[in-house]
Amino acid sequence: MDVVLSPIGEPCRWQLRVDTSHPVLFDHPVDHVPGMVLVEAARQASAAVLGRTEFLPAGITSEFLRYAELDAPCVIDARRLPPETPGEERVLVTGQQDGTTVFTSTVTARPDLG
């Protein structure tokens, strides 16, 4: 129920899974995908890329460039970035809809946080 990524058969790429009946991610009626759904997609994509089953990010920096619409597929891409400090891992996650980037997130992980 809490999974927001659906595999599309390509490594490090998923389709955003939008369940408007989710009681937390869609806590009120909206006409677009809420930002917290996109941030959760970034967290889940980072966990997958890093090979972690449990994952609490040390930090997430996001930029929302346009609304992600409910009526078109949104593809989530994730790739590792070089660490900024020893021991950390970073992942760049982007969401694209109709060939246009709707958001980017840089997710930072540390070994002691899962």
Short mmCIF file of N, CA, C and O in Angstrom, two decimals:
data_model
loop_
_atom_site.label_atom_id
_atom_site.label_comp_id
_atom_site.label_asym_id
_atom_site.label_seq_id
_atom_site.Cartn_x
_atom_site.Cartn_y
_atom_site.Cartn_z
N MET A 1 0.81 -1.19 0.00
CA MET A 1 0.00 0.00 0.00
C MET A 1 0.86 1.27 0.00
O MET A 1 0.49 2.27 -0.58
N ASP A 2 2.04 1.23 0.63
CA ASP A 2 2.87 2.43 0.73
C ASP A 2 3.91 2.55 -0.37
O ASP A 2 4.67 3.52 -0.40
N VAL A 3 3.95 1.60 -1.30
CA VAL A 3 4.93 1.63 -2.38
C VAL A 3 4.44 2.58 -3.47
O VAL A 3 3.32 2.47 -3.95
N VAL A 4 5.31 3.54 -3.83
CA VAL A 4 4.93 4.52 -4.85
C VAL A 4 5.69 4.33 -6.16
O VAL A 4 5.55 5.15 -7.07
N LEU A 5 6.47 3.26 -6.27
CA LEU A 5 7.22 2.98 -7.48
C LEU A 5 6.77 1.66 -8.09
O LEU A 5 6.59 0.68 -7.40
N SER A 6 6.61 1.67 -9.40
CA SER A 6 6.23 0.46 -10.13
C SER A 6 7.32 0.17 -11.16
O SER A 6 7.68 1.06 -11.94
N PRO A 7 7.86 -1.06 -11.19
CA PRO A 7 8.95 -1.37 -12.12
C PRO A 7 8.50 -1.23 -13.57
O PRO A 7 7.35 -1.53 -13.91
N ILE A 8 9.43 -0.76 -14.41
CA ILE A 8 9.13 -0.67 -15.85
C ILE A 8 10.12 -1.50 -16.67
O ILE A 8 10.17 -1.37 -17.89
N GLY A 9 10.90 -2.34 -16.00
CA GLY A 9 11.81 -3.23 -16.71
C GLY A 9 13.15 -2.61 -17.09
O GLY A 9 13.88 -3.18 -17.88
N GLU A 10 13.46 -1.45 -16.54
CA GLU A 10 14.74 -0.80 -16.79
C GLU A 10 15.42 -0.56 -15.44
O GLU A 10 14.75 -0.18 -14.48
N PRO A 11 16.74 -0.76 -15.37
CA PRO A 11 17.42 -0.54 -14.11
C PRO A 11 17.33 0.93 -13.68
O PRO A 11 17.46 1.84 -14.51
N CYS A 12 17.06 1.12 -12.41
CA CYS A 12 17.04 2.45 -11.79
C CYS A 12 15.97 3.37 -12.38
O CYS A 12 16.09 4.59 -12.32
N ARG A 13 14.89 2.78 -12.93
CA ARG A 13 13.78 3.57 -13.47
C ARG A 13 12.47 2.90 -13.07
O ARG A 13 12.34 1.68 -13.10
N TRP A 14 11.51 3.73 -12.72
CA TRP A 14 10.20 3.26 -12.31
C TRP A 14 9.13 4.22 -12.81
O TRP A 14 9.41 5.37 -13.11
N GLN A 15 7.92 3.73 -12.85
CA GLN A 15 6.79 4.63 -13.05
C GLN A 15 6.23 4.97 -11.68
O GLN A 15 6.12 4.10 -10.81
N LEU A 16 5.91 6.23 -11.48
CA LEU A 16 5.31 6.65 -10.23
C LEU A 16 3.95 5.99 -10.09
O LEU A 16 3.12 6.04 -11.01
N ARG A 17 3.73 5.35 -8.96
CA ARG A 17 2.46 4.69 -8.67
C ARG A 17 1.64 5.65 -7.82
O ARG A 17 2.01 5.99 -6.71
N VAL A 18 0.52 6.10 -8.39
CA VAL A 18 -0.31 7.10 -7.73
C VAL A 18 -1.60 6.44 -7.25
O VAL A 18 -2.41 5.99 -8.04
N ASP A 19 -1.75 6.38 -5.93
CA ASP A 19 -2.96 5.82 -5.31
C ASP A 19 -3.65 6.95 -4.55
O ASP A 19 -3.31 7.24 -3.41
N THR A 20 -4.61 7.58 -5.21
CA THR A 20 -5.28 8.73 -4.60
C THR A 20 -6.13 8.37 -3.39
O THR A 20 -6.60 9.26 -2.69
N SER A 21 -6.30 7.08 -3.12
CA SER A 21 -7.05 6.66 -1.92
C SER A 21 -6.14 6.47 -0.71
O SER A 21 -6.63 6.15 0.38
N HIS A 22 -4.81 6.67 -0.87
CA HIS A 22 -3.89 6.52 0.26
C HIS A 22 -4.23 7.57 1.31
O HIS A 22 -4.27 8.77 1.01
N PRO A 23 -4.46 7.16 2.57
CA PRO A 23 -4.94 8.08 3.59
C PRO A 23 -3.94 9.14 4.06
O PRO A 23 -4.33 10.16 4.61
N VAL A 24 -2.64 8.90 3.85
CA VAL A 24 -1.63 9.86 4.29
C VAL A 24 -1.10 10.67 3.12
O VAL A 24 -1.03 11.90 3.17
N LEU A 25 -0.72 10.00 2.04
CA LEU A 25 -0.13 10.69 0.90
C LEU A 25 -1.13 11.57 0.16
O LEU A 25 -0.76 12.55 -0.47
N PHE A 26 -2.41 11.19 0.23
CA PHE A 26 -3.48 11.98 -0.36
C PHE A 26 -4.50 12.25 0.74
O PHE A 26 -5.59 11.68 0.76
N ASP A 27 -4.13 13.12 1.67
CA ASP A 27 -4.98 13.37 2.84
C ASP A 27 -6.12 14.35 2.56
O ASP A 27 -6.95 14.60 3.43
N HIS A 28 -6.16 14.92 1.37
CA HIS A 28 -7.27 15.79 0.95
C HIS A 28 -7.32 15.77 -0.58
O HIS A 28 -6.33 15.44 -1.23
N PRO A 29 -8.46 16.11 -1.17
CA PRO A 29 -8.58 16.09 -2.63
C PRO A 29 -7.63 17.10 -3.29
O PRO A 29 -7.50 18.24 -2.83
N VAL A 30 -6.95 16.66 -4.34
CA VAL A 30 -6.03 17.51 -5.09
C VAL A 30 -6.18 17.22 -6.58
O VAL A 30 -6.69 16.17 -6.97
N ASP A 31 -5.69 18.14 -7.41
CA ASP A 31 -5.75 17.92 -8.85
C ASP A 31 -4.38 17.64 -9.45
O ASP A 31 -4.18 17.74 -10.65
N HIS A 32 -3.40 17.32 -8.59
CA HIS A 32 -2.05 16.99 -9.03
C HIS A 32 -1.41 16.06 -7.98
O HIS A 32 -2.00 15.82 -6.94
N VAL A 33 -0.24 15.54 -8.30
CA VAL A 33 0.47 14.67 -7.36
C VAL A 33 1.09 15.54 -6.27
O VAL A 33 1.86 16.46 -6.58
N PRO A 34 0.78 15.29 -5.01
CA PRO A 34 1.37 16.10 -3.93
C PRO A 34 2.89 15.95 -3.87
O PRO A 34 3.45 14.89 -4.18
N GLY A 35 3.56 17.01 -3.42
CA GLY A 35 5.01 16.99 -3.29
C GLY A 35 5.50 15.88 -2.39
O GLY A 35 6.56 15.30 -2.63
N MET A 36 4.73 15.56 -1.32
CA MET A 36 5.22 14.51 -0.42
C MET A 36 5.21 13.14 -1.10
O MET A 36 6.00 12.27 -0.72
N VAL A 37 4.39 12.93 -2.12
CA VAL A 37 4.44 11.69 -2.89
C VAL A 37 5.74 11.64 -3.69
O VAL A 37 6.40 10.59 -3.76
N LEU A 38 6.13 12.77 -4.26
CA LEU A 38 7.37 12.82 -5.03
C LEU A 38 8.59 12.64 -4.13
O LEU A 38 9.54 11.94 -4.49
N VAL A 39 8.57 13.22 -2.94
CA VAL A 39 9.67 13.04 -1.99
C VAL A 39 9.75 11.58 -1.54
O VAL A 39 10.83 11.00 -1.43
N GLU A 40 8.60 10.95 -1.32
CA GLU A 40 8.59 9.53 -0.95
C GLU A 40 9.11 8.68 -2.11
O GLU A 40 9.82 7.69 -1.90
N ALA A 41 8.79 9.05 -3.34
CA ALA A 41 9.33 8.35 -4.51
C ALA A 41 10.86 8.47 -4.53
O ALA A 41 11.56 7.49 -4.82
N ALA A 42 11.37 9.65 -4.21
CA ALA A 42 12.82 9.85 -4.17
C ALA A 42 13.45 8.97 -3.09
O ALA A 42 14.50 8.37 -3.30
N ARG A 43 12.81 8.89 -1.93
CA ARG A 43 13.33 8.05 -0.84
C ARG A 43 13.34 6.58 -1.25
O ARG A 43 14.34 5.88 -1.07
N GLN A 44 12.23 6.12 -1.83
CA GLN A 44 12.14 4.71 -2.21
C GLN A 44 13.11 4.38 -3.36
O GLN A 44 13.74 3.31 -3.36
N ALA A 45 13.25 5.27 -4.32
CA ALA A 45 14.19 5.04 -5.43
C ALA A 45 15.62 5.00 -4.91
O ALA A 45 16.43 4.16 -5.34
N SER A 46 15.94 5.88 -3.97
CA SER A 46 17.29 5.87 -3.38
C SER A 46 17.56 4.58 -2.64
O SER A 46 18.64 4.00 -2.76
N ALA A 47 16.58 4.11 -1.88
CA ALA A 47 16.73 2.84 -1.16
C ALA A 47 17.01 1.71 -2.14
O ALA A 47 17.88 0.87 -1.90
N ALA A 48 16.29 1.70 -3.25
CA ALA A 48 16.48 0.64 -4.26
C ALA A 48 17.87 0.72 -4.88
O ALA A 48 18.56 -0.30 -5.02
N VAL A 49 18.30 1.91 -5.25
CA VAL A 49 19.61 2.08 -5.88
C VAL A 49 20.74 1.71 -4.91
O VAL A 49 21.74 1.13 -5.31
N LEU A 50 20.55 2.03 -3.65
CA LEU A 50 21.58 1.73 -2.64
C LEU A 50 21.48 0.31 -2.11
O LEU A 50 22.32 -0.12 -1.32
N GLY A 51 20.43 -0.43 -2.50
CA GLY A 51 20.27 -1.81 -2.05
C GLY A 51 19.90 -1.93 -0.59
O GLY A 51 20.31 -2.86 0.09
N ARG A 52 19.11 -1.00 -0.08
CA ARG A 52 18.70 -1.01 1.32
C ARG A 52 17.22 -1.34 1.44
O ARG A 52 16.40 -0.80 0.72
N THR A 53 16.90 -2.21 2.39
CA THR A 53 15.50 -2.53 2.62
C THR A 53 14.85 -1.55 3.58
O THR A 53 13.66 -1.27 3.49
N GLU A 54 15.63 -1.03 4.52
CA GLU A 54 15.16 0.01 5.43
C GLU A 54 16.04 1.22 5.20
O GLU A 54 17.26 1.10 5.08
N PHE A 55 15.43 2.40 5.18
CA PHE A 55 16.21 3.55 4.80
C PHE A 55 15.62 4.83 5.36
O PHE A 55 14.48 5.18 5.07
N LEU A 56 16.39 5.50 6.19
CA LEU A 56 16.04 6.82 6.70
C LEU A 56 17.09 7.79 6.17
O LEU A 56 18.26 7.71 6.57
N PRO A 57 16.73 8.67 5.25
CA PRO A 57 17.72 9.59 4.68
C PRO A 57 18.30 10.53 5.73
O PRO A 57 17.61 10.95 6.66
N ALA A 58 19.57 10.86 5.57
CA ALA A 58 20.19 11.88 6.41
C ALA A 58 19.79 13.27 5.90
O ALA A 58 19.83 14.23 6.66
N GLY A 59 19.41 13.36 4.63
CA GLY A 59 18.98 14.63 4.06
C GLY A 59 18.36 14.45 2.70
O GLY A 59 18.71 13.51 1.97
N ILE A 60 17.44 15.33 2.37
CA ILE A 60 16.84 15.37 1.03
C ILE A 60 16.73 16.83 0.64
O ILE A 60 16.17 17.64 1.38
N THR A 61 17.28 17.15 -0.52
CA THR A 61 17.14 18.49 -1.09
C THR A 61 16.36 18.34 -2.38
O THR A 61 16.77 17.57 -3.26
N SER A 62 15.25 19.05 -2.50
CA SER A 62 14.39 18.89 -3.67
C SER A 62 14.10 20.23 -4.33
O SER A 62 14.10 21.27 -3.68
N GLU A 63 13.85 20.14 -5.62
CA GLU A 63 13.39 21.29 -6.39
C GLU A 63 12.19 20.83 -7.21
O GLU A 63 12.27 19.84 -7.94
N PHE A 64 11.10 21.53 -7.05
CA PHE A 64 9.87 21.20 -7.77
C PHE A 64 9.70 22.22 -8.89
O PHE A 64 9.56 23.41 -8.64
N LEU A 65 9.74 21.75 -10.13
CA LEU A 65 9.78 22.63 -11.29
C LEU A 65 8.41 22.87 -11.90
O LEU A 65 8.20 23.89 -12.55
N ARG A 66 7.52 21.91 -11.77
CA ARG A 66 6.15 22.06 -12.25
C ARG A 66 5.31 20.99 -11.59
O ARG A 66 5.83 20.06 -10.97
N TYR A 67 4.00 21.11 -11.71
CA TYR A 67 3.12 20.11 -11.12
C TYR A 67 3.25 18.79 -11.86
O TYR A 67 3.36 18.77 -13.09
N ALA A 68 3.22 17.69 -11.11
CA ALA A 68 3.08 16.36 -11.70
C ALA A 68 1.58 16.09 -11.76
O ALA A 68 0.90 16.11 -10.73
N GLU A 69 1.08 15.90 -12.95
CA GLU A 69 -0.35 15.72 -13.14
C GLU A 69 -0.78 14.29 -12.84
O GLU A 69 0.01 13.35 -12.96
N LEU A 70 -2.01 14.11 -12.48
CA LEU A 70 -2.54 12.79 -12.14
C LEU A 70 -2.85 11.94 -13.37
O LEU A 70 -2.92 10.72 -13.28
N ASP A 71 -3.03 12.58 -14.53
CA ASP A 71 -3.53 11.86 -15.71
C ASP A 71 -2.45 11.48 -16.72
O ASP A 71 -2.76 11.08 -17.83
N ALA A 72 -1.16 11.59 -16.35
CA ALA A 72 -0.08 11.21 -17.25
C ALA A 72 0.99 10.47 -16.46
O ALA A 72 1.23 10.79 -15.30
N PRO A 73 1.64 9.47 -17.08
CA PRO A 73 2.69 8.73 -16.37
C PRO A 73 3.85 9.65 -16.00
O PRO A 73 4.21 10.56 -16.74
N CYS A 74 4.42 9.39 -14.84
CA CYS A 74 5.61 10.10 -14.37
C CYS A 74 6.70 9.07 -14.16
O CYS A 74 6.51 8.12 -13.38
N VAL A 75 7.81 9.22 -14.86
CA VAL A 75 8.91 8.26 -14.77
C VAL A 75 9.94 8.80 -13.78
O VAL A 75 10.36 9.96 -13.86
N ILE A 76 10.34 7.94 -12.86
CA ILE A 76 11.31 8.27 -11.82
C ILE A 76 12.64 7.61 -12.19
O ILE A 76 12.69 6.40 -12.41
N ASP A 77 13.70 8.41 -12.26
CA ASP A 77 15.05 7.92 -12.54
C ASP A 77 15.91 8.19 -11.32
O ASP A 77 15.75 9.24 -10.67
N ALA A 78 16.84 7.28 -11.03
CA ALA A 78 17.76 7.47 -9.90
C ALA A 78 19.16 7.04 -10.30
O ALA A 78 19.33 6.05 -11.00
N ARG A 79 20.13 7.83 -9.87
CA ARG A 79 21.54 7.46 -10.11
C ARG A 79 22.39 7.96 -8.95
O ARG A 79 22.12 8.98 -8.34
N ARG A 80 23.41 7.17 -8.66
CA ARG A 80 24.34 7.53 -7.59
C ARG A 80 25.14 8.76 -7.99
O ARG A 80 25.49 8.93 -9.16
N LEU A 81 25.44 9.56 -6.99
CA LEU A 81 26.34 10.70 -7.14
C LEU A 81 27.58 10.45 -6.30
O LEU A 81 27.53 9.69 -5.33
N PRO A 82 28.67 11.14 -6.60
CA PRO A 82 29.85 11.01 -5.74
C PRO A 82 29.55 11.56 -4.35
O PRO A 82 28.80 12.53 -4.21
N PRO A 83 30.13 10.97 -3.30
CA PRO A 83 29.91 11.49 -1.94
C PRO A 83 30.57 12.85 -1.77
O PRO A 83 31.59 13.14 -2.39
N GLU A 84 29.96 13.69 -0.94
CA GLU A 84 30.57 14.98 -0.59
C GLU A 84 31.46 14.86 0.64
O GLU A 84 32.39 15.63 0.81
N THR A 85 31.15 13.87 1.50
CA THR A 85 31.98 13.61 2.67
C THR A 85 32.18 12.10 2.77
O THR A 85 31.33 11.32 2.32
N PRO A 86 33.29 11.67 3.38
CA PRO A 86 33.56 10.23 3.50
C PRO A 86 32.43 9.50 4.23
O PRO A 86 31.89 10.01 5.21
N GLY A 87 32.07 8.35 3.72
CA GLY A 87 31.08 7.50 4.37
C GLY A 87 29.65 7.75 3.97
O GLY A 87 28.77 6.96 4.28
N GLU A 88 29.38 8.84 3.26
CA GLU A 88 28.01 9.09 2.85
C GLU A 88 27.77 8.57 1.44
O GLU A 88 28.71 8.34 0.68
N GLU A 89 26.52 8.37 1.11
CA GLU A 89 26.12 8.02 -0.24
C GLU A 89 25.07 9.02 -0.67
O GLU A 89 24.25 9.46 0.13
N ARG A 90 25.11 9.38 -1.95
CA ARG A 90 24.13 10.34 -2.47
C ARG A 90 23.50 9.80 -3.74
O ARG A 90 24.16 9.12 -4.54
N VAL A 91 22.23 10.10 -3.91
CA VAL A 91 21.48 9.65 -5.08
C VAL A 91 20.73 10.84 -5.65
O VAL A 91 20.08 11.59 -4.90
N LEU A 92 20.82 11.03 -6.96
CA LEU A 92 20.03 12.04 -7.64
C LEU A 92 18.81 11.36 -8.23
O LEU A 92 18.92 10.39 -8.98
N VAL A 93 17.64 11.86 -7.87
CA VAL A 93 16.38 11.30 -8.35
C VAL A 93 15.66 12.39 -9.13
O VAL A 93 15.57 13.53 -8.67
N THR A 94 15.18 12.03 -10.32
CA THR A 94 14.41 12.98 -11.13
C THR A 94 13.08 12.33 -11.51
O THR A 94 12.99 11.12 -11.66
N GLY A 95 12.08 13.18 -11.66
CA GLY A 95 10.79 12.74 -12.17
C GLY A 95 10.48 13.48 -13.44
O GLY A 95 10.63 14.71 -13.50
N GLN A 96 10.08 12.73 -14.46
CA GLN A 96 9.74 13.35 -15.75
C GLN A 96 8.34 12.94 -16.17
O GLN A 96 7.96 11.77 -16.01
N GLN A 97 7.65 13.90 -16.72
CA GLN A 97 6.30 13.66 -17.22
C GLN A 97 6.19 14.34 -18.58
O GLN A 97 6.54 15.52 -18.71
N ASP A 98 5.76 13.59 -19.57
CA ASP A 98 5.65 14.11 -20.93
C ASP A 98 6.97 14.73 -21.41
O ASP A 98 6.98 15.77 -22.07
N GLY A 99 8.10 14.11 -21.02
CA GLY A 99 9.40 14.56 -21.48
C GLY A 99 9.95 15.78 -20.76
O GLY A 99 11.01 16.30 -21.14
N THR A 100 9.27 16.25 -19.74
CA THR A 100 9.69 17.44 -19.00
C THR A 100 9.95 17.07 -17.55
O THR A 100 9.17 16.34 -16.94
N THR A 101 11.04 17.58 -16.99
CA THR A 101 11.36 17.32 -15.59
C THR A 101 10.38 18.06 -14.69
O THR A 101 10.18 19.26 -14.85
N VAL A 102 9.77 17.31 -13.75
CA VAL A 102 8.84 17.93 -12.81
C VAL A 102 9.48 18.16 -11.45
O VAL A 102 9.09 19.07 -10.73
N PHE A 103 10.47 17.33 -11.09
CA PHE A 103 11.18 17.54 -9.83
C PHE A 103 12.53 16.85 -9.87
O PHE A 103 12.75 15.93 -10.65
N THR A 104 13.42 17.32 -9.01
CA THR A 104 14.69 16.64 -8.75
C THR A 104 14.89 16.61 -7.25
O THR A 104 14.48 17.53 -6.53
N SER A 105 15.49 15.55 -6.78
CA SER A 105 15.84 15.42 -5.36
C SER A 105 17.22 14.80 -5.25
O SER A 105 17.53 13.86 -5.97
N THR A 106 18.02 15.35 -4.36
CA THR A 106 19.28 14.72 -4.00
C THR A 106 19.10 14.16 -2.60
O THR A 106 18.79 14.88 -1.67
N VAL A 107 19.26 12.84 -2.51
CA VAL A 107 19.04 12.13 -1.25
C VAL A 107 20.40 11.71 -0.71
O VAL A 107 21.20 11.11 -1.44
N THR A 108 20.66 12.06 0.54
CA THR A 108 21.92 11.72 1.19
C THR A 108 21.69 10.64 2.23
O THR A 108 20.74 10.73 3.02
N ALA A 109 22.57 9.64 2.22
CA ALA A 109 22.47 8.53 3.16
C ALA A 109 23.79 8.39 3.90
O ALA A 109 24.86 8.65 3.34
N ARG A 110 23.68 7.98 5.14
CA ARG A 110 24.86 7.63 5.94
C ARG A 110 24.66 6.21 6.44
O ARG A 110 23.53 5.79 6.72
N PRO A 111 25.73 5.45 6.59
CA PRO A 111 25.63 4.06 7.01
C PRO A 111 24.92 3.88 8.36
O PRO A 111 24.21 2.92 8.56
N ASP A 112 25.05 4.84 9.26
CA ASP A 112 24.47 4.67 10.59
C ASP A 112 22.98 4.99 10.64
O ASP A 112 22.34 4.84 11.68
N LEU A 113 22.41 5.40 9.51
CA LEU A 113 20.97 5.72 9.49
C LEU A 113 20.17 4.73 8.66
O LEU A 113 19.07 5.03 8.25
N GLY A 114 20.67 3.57 8.40
CA GLY A 114 19.90 2.56 7.69
C GLY A 114 20.13 2.53 6.23
O GLY A 114 20.78 3.28 5.62
#
